[in-house]
Amino acid sequence: MTSSALERLTLPLRTERLIVRASTPADSAAVWRYRRLDEVSRWLTTAPADTEEFRAHFTDPERLAITLLVELPGAGVIGDIMVRVEDAWSQSEVRAQAAGVQAELGWAMDPAQQARGYATEAVRAVMAACFTVLGLRRVSAGCFAANEASWRMMERLGMRREEHSRRTALHRSGEWMDGMNYGILAEEWRSLND
Ligand SMILES: CC(C)(COP(=O)(O)OP(=O)(O)OC[C@H]1O[C@@H](n2cnc3c(N)ncnc32)[C@H](O)[C@@H]1OP(=O)(O)O)[C@@H](O)C(=O)NCCC(=O)NCCS
């Protein structure tokens, strides 16, 4: 299974304060407005050099298909969430049963809107949709260990730290940094949300 799994979500998702919706090429400028900031891009996989490079990256159909946008009514787009549905590792004889059963999440929020609980609120809704609407068995996310805001949010969301690896991730600064991976299973999510 691939990115098209997101088409099965009934978008937009509405939370108490936010709207989480699909992305379109026309959203590129609104997302670049915060993704261009060093404090945001320093932790992200790709840091495009300018607006054109970002547009090419953002409007790639495969990228758009896995990117949800977080809107604050009155303020517009304040963040984005990646949902990459993927296969679990499996032995070859049972590969079909492991296809498309989990998702990797990623996120970025406009610094002007951070520390208000918006990111947690939006990701919580996306995670709920992963386990209910998409029926996935596991959700995971990774980050540099130094990205405390990100892993603190994962812990707020009930995700478990599954890995803290030593100097496994090369940052564009040239430094080999520690990495972290977090996960949560459907049954763990259910027991937290019952
Ligand atoms: C990771 C990131 C999305 C987290 O954003 P955030 O603003 O820290 O997360 P939230 O919006 O959920 O805010 C949580 C904070 O707001 C506080 N808060 C204030 N009002 C709140 C409310 N109504 N509800 C919940 N939390 C609230 C929380 O206590 C928490 O503070 P704490 O971390 O000191 O305990 C953000 O730091 C970011 O975009 N970073 C740059 C990109 C990045 O690193 N992406 C991830 C790559 S792996």
Coordinates of C-alpha atoms and ligand atoms in Angstrom, one line a residue:
M1 CA 0.0 0.0 0.0
T2 CA 1.1 3.5 -0.6
S3 CA 0.4 7.1 0.0
S4 CA -3.0 6.8 -1.7
A5 CA -4.2 5.3 1.6
L6 CA -4.7 8.9 2.8
E7 CA -7.5 9.2 0.2
R8 CA -9.5 7.0 2.5
L9 CA -9.4 9.6 5.3
T10 CA -12.5 11.7 5.5
L11 CA -10.9 15.1 5.3
P12 CA -10.9 17.6 6.7
L13 CA -10.5 16.4 10.2
R14 CA -11.8 18.9 12.8
T15 CA -10.4 19.2 16.3
E16 CA -11.5 21.6 19.0
R17 CA -9.4 24.5 17.5
L18 CA -8.1 23.3 14.2
I19 CA -8.8 21.9 10.8
V20 CA -6.5 19.2 9.2
R21 CA -7.0 19.1 5.5
A22 CA -5.4 17.7 2.3
S23 CA -2.6 19.8 0.7
T24 CA -2.6 21.3 -2.9
P25 CA 0.1 22.8 -5.0
A26 CA -1.4 26.3 -4.2
D27 CA -0.4 25.8 -0.5
S28 CA 3.3 25.8 -1.2
A29 CA 3.9 29.5 -0.3
A30 CA 2.0 29.2 3.0
V31 CA 4.1 26.3 4.1
W32 CA 7.4 27.8 2.9
R33 CA 6.7 30.8 5.1
Y34 CA 7.6 28.8 8.2
R35 CA 9.6 25.9 6.6
R36 CA 12.2 28.5 5.4
L37 CA 13.1 29.4 9.0
D38 CA 16.3 27.8 10.3
E39 CA 14.7 26.9 13.6
V40 CA 12.2 24.7 11.6
S41 CA 14.4 23.3 8.8
R42 CA 17.4 22.5 11.1
W43 CA 15.6 19.3 12.1
L44 CA 13.9 18.4 8.8
T45 CA 15.2 15.9 6.2
T46 CA 15.2 18.5 3.4
A47 CA 16.0 22.2 3.6
P48 CA 15.3 23.7 0.2
A49 CA 17.4 26.8 -0.6
D50 CA 14.7 29.0 -2.0
T51 CA 11.0 29.2 -2.8
E52 CA 11.3 27.6 -6.2
E53 CA 13.3 24.6 -4.8
F54 CA 10.7 24.3 -2.1
R55 CA 7.8 24.4 -4.5
A56 CA 9.4 21.6 -6.6
H57 CA 9.8 19.5 -3.4
F58 CA 6.3 20.3 -2.0
T59 CA 4.3 19.9 -5.2
D60 CA 5.8 16.5 -6.1
P61 CA 2.6 14.4 -6.4
E62 CA 3.9 11.7 -4.1
R63 CA 4.8 14.3 -1.5
L64 CA 1.4 16.1 -1.8
A65 CA -0.4 12.8 -1.4
I66 CA 1.2 12.2 2.1
T67 CA 1.0 15.8 3.4
L68 CA -1.8 17.1 5.5
L69 CA -2.0 20.8 6.5
V70 CA -3.0 22.2 9.8
E71 CA -5.2 25.3 9.6
L72 CA -6.1 27.6 12.5
P73 CA -9.3 29.4 11.6
G74 CA -8.4 33.1 11.1
A75 CA -4.7 32.4 10.7
G76 CA -4.5 30.0 7.8
V77 CA -2.0 27.2 7.5
I78 CA 0.1 26.9 10.7
G79 CA 1.7 23.5 10.2
D80 CA 2.0 20.3 8.2
I81 CA 1.8 16.6 9.0
M82 CA 3.2 13.8 6.9
V83 CA 1.5 10.4 7.0
R84 CA 3.4 7.8 5.1
V85 CA 1.5 4.5 5.1
E86 CA 4.0 1.7 4.7
D87 CA 4.6 -2.1 4.9
A88 CA 5.8 -3.6 8.2
W89 CA 8.9 -5.8 8.0
S90 CA 7.9 -9.4 7.5
Q91 CA 9.2 -12.8 6.4
S92 CA 8.5 -13.4 2.7
E93 CA 5.8 -16.0 3.1
V94 CA 3.5 -13.5 5.0
R95 CA 4.4 -10.4 3.1
A96 CA 0.9 -9.7 1.9
Q97 CA -0.4 -9.6 5.5
A98 CA 2.3 -7.0 6.4
A99 CA 1.5 -4.7 3.5
G100 CA 0.3 -1.1 4.4
V101 CA -0.3 -1.9 8.1
Q102 CA 1.5 1.0 9.6
A103 CA 2.3 4.6 9.2
E104 CA 5.3 6.9 9.8
L105 CA 4.3 10.4 10.9
G106 CA 6.3 13.6 10.6
W107 CA 5.5 17.2 11.5
A108 CA 6.4 20.9 11.3
M109 CA 4.7 23.8 13.0
D110 CA 5.1 27.6 12.4
P111 CA 7.2 28.8 15.4
A112 CA 4.8 31.7 15.8
Q113 CA 2.1 29.1 16.8
Q114 CA 4.3 26.7 18.8
A115 CA 3.9 25.9 22.5
R116 CA 0.1 26.3 22.4
G117 CA -0.7 22.6 22.0
Y118 CA -1.7 23.0 18.4
A119 CA 0.8 20.4 17.1
T120 CA -0.2 17.9 19.7
E121 CA -3.9 18.5 19.0
A122 CA -3.5 18.1 15.2
V123 CA -1.2 15.0 15.4
R124 CA -3.6 13.4 18.0
A125 CA -6.4 13.7 15.5
V126 CA -4.3 12.3 12.7
M127 CA -3.2 9.4 14.9
A128 CA -6.8 8.6 15.8
A129 CA -7.7 8.5 12.1
C130 CA -4.8 6.2 11.4
F131 CA -6.1 3.7 14.0
T132 CA -9.8 4.1 13.3
V133 CA -10.5 5.1 9.7
L134 CA -7.3 3.5 8.2
G135 CA -7.3 0.6 10.6
L136 CA -3.5 0.6 11.0
R137 CA -1.8 -1.6 13.6
R138 CA 1.1 0.8 14.4
V139 CA 2.2 4.4 14.1
S140 CA 5.8 5.5 14.4
A141 CA 8.0 8.6 14.2
G142 CA 11.7 9.4 14.3
C143 CA 13.7 12.4 15.2
F144 CA 17.2 13.6 16.2
A145 CA 17.6 13.0 19.9
A146 CA 18.5 16.7 20.3
N147 CA 15.0 17.6 19.0
E148 CA 13.4 17.6 22.4
A149 CA 10.3 19.5 21.3
S150 CA 9.5 16.7 18.9
W151 CA 10.1 13.7 21.2
R152 CA 8.3 15.5 24.1
M153 CA 5.3 15.7 21.8
M154 CA 5.5 12.0 21.0
E155 CA 5.5 11.2 24.7
R156 CA 2.5 13.5 25.2
L157 CA 0.8 11.5 22.6
G158 CA 1.5 8.2 24.4
M159 CA 4.2 7.0 22.0
R160 CA 6.9 4.8 23.4
R161 CA 10.6 5.4 22.9
E162 CA 11.7 2.3 21.1
E163 CA 15.2 3.3 20.1
H164 CA 17.9 5.8 21.1
S165 CA 20.8 5.1 18.8
R166 CA 24.2 6.5 19.1
R167 CA 25.5 8.8 16.4
T168 CA 23.5 7.1 13.7
A169 CA 22.1 10.2 11.9
L170 CA 24.2 12.7 9.9
H171 CA 23.0 16.3 10.3
R172 CA 23.7 18.7 7.5
S173 CA 26.0 20.6 9.9
G174 CA 28.4 17.6 9.5
E175 CA 27.7 16.2 13.0
W176 CA 26.8 12.6 13.5
M177 CA 23.9 12.9 16.0
D178 CA 21.9 10.5 18.2
G179 CA 18.6 9.3 16.7
M180 CA 15.3 8.3 18.4
N181 CA 12.4 6.3 17.2
Y182 CA 9.0 6.2 18.9
G183 CA 6.0 3.9 18.2
I184 CA 2.5 3.2 19.4
L185 CA 0.4 0.1 18.7
A186 CA -3.4 0.2 18.0
E187 CA -4.1 -1.6 21.3
E188 CA -1.9 0.8 23.2
W189 CA -3.7 3.8 21.6
R190 CA -7.1 2.2 22.4
S191 CA -6.2 1.7 26.0
L192 CA -5.1 5.3 26.3
N193 CA -8.3 6.5 24.6
D194 CA -11.0 4.3 26.1
Ligands
LIG1 C1 8.0 19.5 16.9 C2 7.0 20.6 17.0 C3 5.9 20.4 15.9 C4 6.4 20.6 18.4 O1 5.6 21.8 18.5 P1 5.2 22.3 19.9 O2 4.8 23.7 19.7 O3 6.3 22.1 20.9 O4 4.0 21.4 20.3 P2 2.6 21.9 20.8 O5 2.0 22.9 19.9 O6 1.8 20.7 21.0 O7 2.9 22.6 22.1 C5 3.3 21.9 23.3 C6 3.7 22.8 24.4 O8 2.7 23.8 24.5 C7 2.2 23.7 25.9 N1 0.8 24.1 25.8 C8 0.3 25.3 25.9 N2 -1.1 25.3 25.8 C9 -1.4 24.0 25.6 C10 -2.7 23.4 25.3 N3 -3.8 24.1 25.3 N4 -2.7 22.1 25.1 C11 -1.6 21.3 25.1 N5 -0.3 21.9 25.3 C12 -0.3 23.2 25.6 C13 2.5 22.3 26.4 O9 2.6 22.3 27.7 C14 3.8 22.1 25.7 O10 4.9 22.6 26.3 P3 6.2 21.8 26.8 O11 6.8 21.1 25.7 O12 7.1 22.8 27.4 O13 5.6 20.8 27.8 C15 7.7 22.0 16.7 O14 8.7 22.2 17.7 C16 8.3 22.1 15.3 O15 7.7 22.3 14.3 N6 9.7 22.0 15.3 C17 10.4 22.2 14.0 C18 10.2 21.1 13.0 C19 10.5 19.8 13.6 O16 11.4 19.6 14.4 N7 9.8 18.7 13.1 C20 10.0 17.4 13.6 C21 11.1 16.7 12.9 S1 11.3 15.1 13.6

